[in-house]
Each structure stands twice: as structure tokens, then as C-alpha cells.
C-alpha angles and dihedrals in degrees: 000000000000101000090204085082090063088072087069096044094096091049091048090050090049089065090068098042098085092053092046090050092052099041103037104055099159096061126061108248090229091073090064091047096047097075092060098067091035091054092047093047092052091047094051092049086068089070095056091090091051095053093043087059090053095257135123140201128230131195123174137197119188116237113158103354093171089066095039092251121137139146106252121180106209115185114192129142094286100045092042091054091053092044090055091049092048094050099032097048087037091059092050091047092051090049090049092048091055089068097031100053118061110231092211098050104032129072093237093170090066095040097055094041090056092044094051092047089052091049091054091046093053093047088051092051096052097040101042116112091182114076093212093054088043088057091048091056091040092061091042087061088054092051096045093044088051089056093045096047090047093044091120089053095168089071117085093215092053093053091045093050093047093050093045094051092047095048093052099039095043089050089054091046092055090050090050091051088057089053091050092051090050089050089051090051092049096046102029089230140078093212113112091210092053091046091052090049092058098032092116089070094055101067097085096039117119091232096047100094093039092052089047094054094044093051091047090052089059092047095046095050094049094045093047097243122168123313095011095055093095093093094061100067091048090050088066087086086083120097111280094250087059092050091048091051106035101034103039108032113010130018098036089045091059091081090050089051092053092050091049094045095049096041092097089057101044105025090093088073122081087211089066094049095046095045097045095043097038098045090044093053092045090051091049092054095041095049095045093047095052096039088076090058095060125098100188115085094224091045089055089051091046093057090042088054089052090053094046092049088052090052092054091044092053090050091052088053092048090047090055088068088078086081087066103031136042092212110132090218094076093051082051088058093053090048089050091051093055093041093051090046088061093043092049092053090055102045098034093047090053092047093052089051091050090050088054091048092052090050091045095048100037103029095236143072094194105122090203089067096044133079140113094048094129096093093042097045105027097158093049090048092051092051091045091049093051093047095044095048090048089052089049091053098245123148140274089039131088094247089066092062096051092040089056090050089050093054090047091053093048091051089051095049090053088063097044109123101208136081089018092292088132088067111032091021091079087075092062099075090040094054090042092054094047091048089049090055091055089045089058090048097051091044091056090040091056099048105032099041088052103042108016131065127035130324115260118250092232109086117241121240089250127033101253119242138152117283120252114270092249091062091047098051097080098048090043091055091050092046091051089053089052090059097036095053090055090063098039104034095138092054089054088044092053095046102039117000103051094048088051092049090050090053091051094045105037093154092057100040134033095179133030091235088068090066093093100192123135118192115220133172093214126055101165134264092284093063109111092208089062092059091042088056092047089051091048091054096044098044092037091053092049092049092047092051090051094041094119090060099053105022089085090069088077087072090066091079109081117227093239090064095062132100090241090057089049091052092047093048091046092052092045092048091047092051095047093039093051091047090052092049091046092054089055096061104021096091097153092241117119091208089060092054090048089052091054093047097046094043093051095046093046094050093044093048095047091048091051091048090053093046093049093042088234099152094116122144119186107188095177092085095045118121119247115265111231129202090254089055092053092048092047091049090053090050090049092051092047091050091051090049091051090052091054095044098042116124097193135049092237095057091044092053093048092047091049090053089052089055091054094047090049089055089050089053089055089056089052092048091050092047100251102131094165092057091043092053092048091049092049092051093048094048093047092051093044093052091045092051091048090052093046090054093038097111091052095052117101120244116277109267137168090216090234095297115173127223093261089054091050090048089052090050090051092050092050092046090050090047092052091049093049091046094051090046093050092048092048092049093045093047091049095046100040114053113175091182134022117275116263090221092089090055089054091049092050097046105031092097103025098045105022099029093224137124103203107071095199093052092046091051091052097044104033114016093037096026097133091047091052092045091054091047090053089048090052091050091048091051090048089049092052089048093051092046091051092049091051091049091049091049092050091047091050090049091051091050090050092051091049092051090053 
């Protein structure tokens, strides 16, 4: 079986979910959905042996082969790792949602359809070898996440968060598409593998840096990097299963995937290394600093996600230095990035689920109202403690291992003597250490302010109690992985991390076994990262204990000086500004809209003709002008003049008919009887229709137009006429390719079996075009018929009421 089809399995299953939801009332719809991610996860585990041996698997489905676009599922170490996260975490999230979402109150049919569409989209992103199909799935993640975030669409904040996330991520996606197109131009291919193979030739290309920046814009917006992170906290209005899935293991990791996948192409540029590492480190600091300010449990986790994504992004940037240095330390950074990506999915997924449990079992997520839940919810506290301490980088949890590796990589980059890292690079370990301190603070803030201390005097909306076991299974599994990975990191490294590193650094490694990195929790007393971690814990603990004394300083920053305020004011200004501009030109007169259209097209066309030096007139091939042609032209001009000078509708309609019949005579003169017949039929019908509706037409009026307005109309009309004439002369005189008319003449009988070339063109050569035109006419006919029926029905009701 072509496993590329498995990408679409969740979408195919989504087609049956609404009917299952409506027909099977006694069973939670999630049980039917659960087997999809479980099945996919088990299937993808079969490829672990292949990637461990340095191999890969490819499956292709043709899409638009004429343009070099196809859907190619490419499973190497990197894409397999993400596929396992998408399906594995997806299965746990579906299991969690079965107990979290009430089957009687929630529209589960909608929820699981959106979730399955998103799952397919993410699998398509990480497995696509073709950049165009990658972009297709990329935007599908934006659409499906919009639906998931706005699932509770009756809430204003849900709609606002969904729109905000879509606006920012779709903007980034469009920028990324531009980068992909530039890559295709540079490499002559849309295949990522082929682009990587010839990446050494891209560095000096004029589009290289532009493509780099555009692709990073897409990655930064999706992975909530500074300053685009502002959509992520607002996306917390989604149901907790959505937050646990999209914002810890899948959607926000898509940008990280793109950076990792395109590192072999762009790592040769110092711009790539500085942007990825610098923006990542800034995001890490910014997210960790402002996480302590939040009072909503999910908002704390949202900002912590921003900071952790920044950490991984900075490691990917540091790892890209291996393309310029043989120092093992930077391969160490790439290994740490992938390792922490796995660790983050485990501890952050469990923490989001615990936040949902607290909300579900107490009725609030406001940390100011919580406290003392440890004795009431001991299992939830244990899971929250494990996840929080892993996020803080405390042993014996997996986050400690990757946090140590992160500090080691930042120390190394501070001493890197290239691209000015030996000067400004000294700031990297300093910023990393400060951000780690705040990471420790917000981790303690999340778990201890919620579960430790005394119960608040104010009663909670719901009498707190431990969650049902079904809701606890998923976070308990993730928490157990947090602890297990700490003790078997090298097994995880061998199975998943090293194959992914080999895929990211194909020029350095041809086999995962060459990635000679051994993860250890102890590096000796002389290891600087050890003392950095000790300092993080000590200073972080002191700052946490004195949090009440300095947390108030966050209030110093006014709300209007925030990025959220900038986004809100930009959107508001855009809406009001566009309304104001619209009111300037939306006059309600069709002739005004025609003026805008004709003026723009005429100016644009004439400018293009000038730029392309297309004013070429070849009179040698012109047809001879007969006496009949001259007479008919005079009649045509007189008829047009009568239309313009008519004072009544009747004379204008008759004059317009004369114009049409004069054009038909030209077709007769130039021996085109089919066109002449068509023109005669159209003009006859048009005049007849005008006359039939004559009594319903308003009186002829100039709508109070002044002489300057009429002069403007005359200028635009003259400009359109001149433009059309110039285009016709240029098209006739400058033929870049041979006319297709000869092909029609040669094949009209042999290929199409017809005698009338015009009819054959309409029915055979342009059959689909004609079919669609007929369909449009049919739809218009149905619309008119419906309007007539409604009018008659309304008239009958009116008569009955009388």
C-alpha cells in the first residue's frame, strides 16, 4: 500500500464522524476517533528500524505533474519523529477529550472533524517532500486550528483568538510560499531533497537571502516567536484538549520542523544563524519573563510554551553552526534541540491536561483563587509536579537533561570565532541563564500556587475533587515518560534523536551511528553548566519565595505599550481606514465603478506596452478595406454618436441595436458568417429584451453630472478605445508564437470529426469552458425562477391578507 494515502486517513475518517455522532448517542464519539491515531502511531513505529539504519521511505501520489507538483510522503528520521509525536500525542489527547468533553452538551461531531483534519494537515506538513504540497498542508493547519480555537464560537474571546491566530499564521504562510517559489526558481525543482542536494549553488544567488527571510517569517509566526507570539495566549480560549495537542506537540512545532528541514539549505548563511539563534533566545527570555505575570493557568502555560519554543529555536540556530565548524559542541546543540522537542511534548502536554482538570474540577483557572488542592487532588498534583519540575530543568526529569545541554551549547556559541559571535555572542549564555531563572520561577508558580498552601476563603464555583481516572490516564502516561526518559535518554537518542539529527545534517553524517553523543546527567564538578543550574535553582527559589514583593512591577508597563495593543490598534485602524476609503469611492452608481475599472486597466495596459516596447504596427498583413467597409464604419460611428446623444431610452436602445447590427455586417464583409449569425441573434434578443422591459426602465438621466465629470468620462472612454486599439494592433503585429488557428484547421475534421470550426472549438476544444458557461446560465436561471416564484407567493399572501 502507498503509505502516502495514510496522510489522508484522518480526513477520510472525518467524513463519517457527523453521522456517527447523530446516530450513536449512547457512545462517546471519541471512542470511534481514538483508533485512527493509535493505528497510525503503531504503523509509523514500524519505520523506526529503517531510520535507525540511516534509511528512509518514500511514497508518491501525482497531483499536478505538468508543474512538477506532487504529494510525496518522505519518512526519514526527522519526519518520522514528528509523525510519531502527532499520532502518539494525538491518541492521548483524544482519550483525554472523551472524559473532558460532555457528549450531551458539546457538539462532538464538529470537534472531532476539526481535530482529524488538523491531524492530516500536520502529517502532510512533516512528510511532504514537495514544498508546494507542504504549503497546502501548512495552510490547512491554519484553517483547522482556526476552527478548533473557535470551537466555542458563542464566546467572544474564542472568536477573537481564532481570528488572531489565523491572521498572523496565514500572513506567515503567504510569506513562506514566496520563499518556496524563490527556492523553486533557484533550484529548478520543488523537491526538498533535490534542493538540499544543490544547496551549495544557492549561496550567491540574488534570491537566496530573500527566500531565507520569507521562509523564516512563516516558521516564526507558526512557532510563536517574537514578535508574533501574541496569538498563542489568545488561542488558550480553545478547549483544553486542543491546547494540549496544538500548542504543546503539533502546530507550534511546525515552525521548528521547517527550520530544521531547511537548515541544510540555508545554514551556509550567517543571516540564518543569527536570526534563528537570536530570535529564539529573545523569545525564550520574553516568554519566561512574562509567564510570571499571568494569573490564568493556561495563560501561564501559553507563555511557558513561547519560552520553550524559543529555547528549541535557539538550539536549532546554534546547531546550524556545524556547517561552518567541526566542533562537536554544535552537533551537540542540534541533538539537544531534537531531544528537548521530545521532552517538551511530554511535560507540556501533561501540564495542559492538568490545567484542564483543575478547571474542570474546580470551575476556575484563576490562580489567585486556587491553592491547597494537593490533599484533594493528589494524583493531579503529582503529575503537575513532575511536569513543572521537568520544565524547570530539575533532576530526575527529562527536562533537566536537555536544559543542561542547552546551557552547554550557549556557552559554546559565546566562544565561537565567526560571524562576530566572539563579541556579541557573550550575551547568549547570559540571556539563556536569566531566562532559565524565570523558567524555574514560573514552573514553581504554576504548581505550588495551585496545589500547595492553604485553601482560599472564597468558595470555588465547583466543589473541588480529584478527576475521574479516565481523565487522568493521558497525563499520567506523559508524566511517566518524563521520568522514564531521564533514565534511558540514550535509548531515546538511538531510536529517535540521532536519526533526526542525521536528516538535518546530511553533509556531516551519513549514518545515525556517526552521531557520537552520549547523554549523561552528571558531567563532574568542573562542568560550568552544573553551577549555572545550581545558581538557577537557588536564585529562582529566592525570587519565587519573594514573588509577592516584586510581581507588582509588571503593572508598571501600560497596556497600550504592548504588542497586543499594537495588533488591536492595527486591526481597528485597518477596519476604520478601509471603511473610510470605501465610502469615498462606493457611490452606488455602476458608471462610477466602471470608470475606476476602465481607468485602471487602461493605464496599466499602456504602461506595460511602453515598458515592453510593444508599440509595433505591421500594416503589411492588414486586410484590404473595401467601399462597403468604409460605409459600414461610417454607419457604426453615427450609431454610436446617436447612443451618446439620445435623450430617451427608446432612441438609445434603437441606436444601440444599430451598433450591433453594424458589427455583424463587418463579420459578413470579412467572410465570417458564423460570427455574423451569432452577432445578429444576440443583438436581436438584446433589443427585444430591452423593449420587453422598457416600461420598467427608469427615465434616462445624467444623475446630475457636471461638465467636468462628462469630460472625464469622455477622456476615459477615449483612453479605453485607444488602449484596445493599441493592444489589438500590437497583438496582430507581434506574434511570439505561431497562431493556434492553423492547428484548429488541420485537426477539426481528423481529431474532432466536425465541419464547422467555430462549433468544434466551442464543443470540443473548449468543452469544459462551454460546460461551465452552461452551468452558470443554469444556476442563473434557477435563481431567476426562484425569485419569480417568491414574488408570486408574496403577492398571493398579500392578496389573501386583504
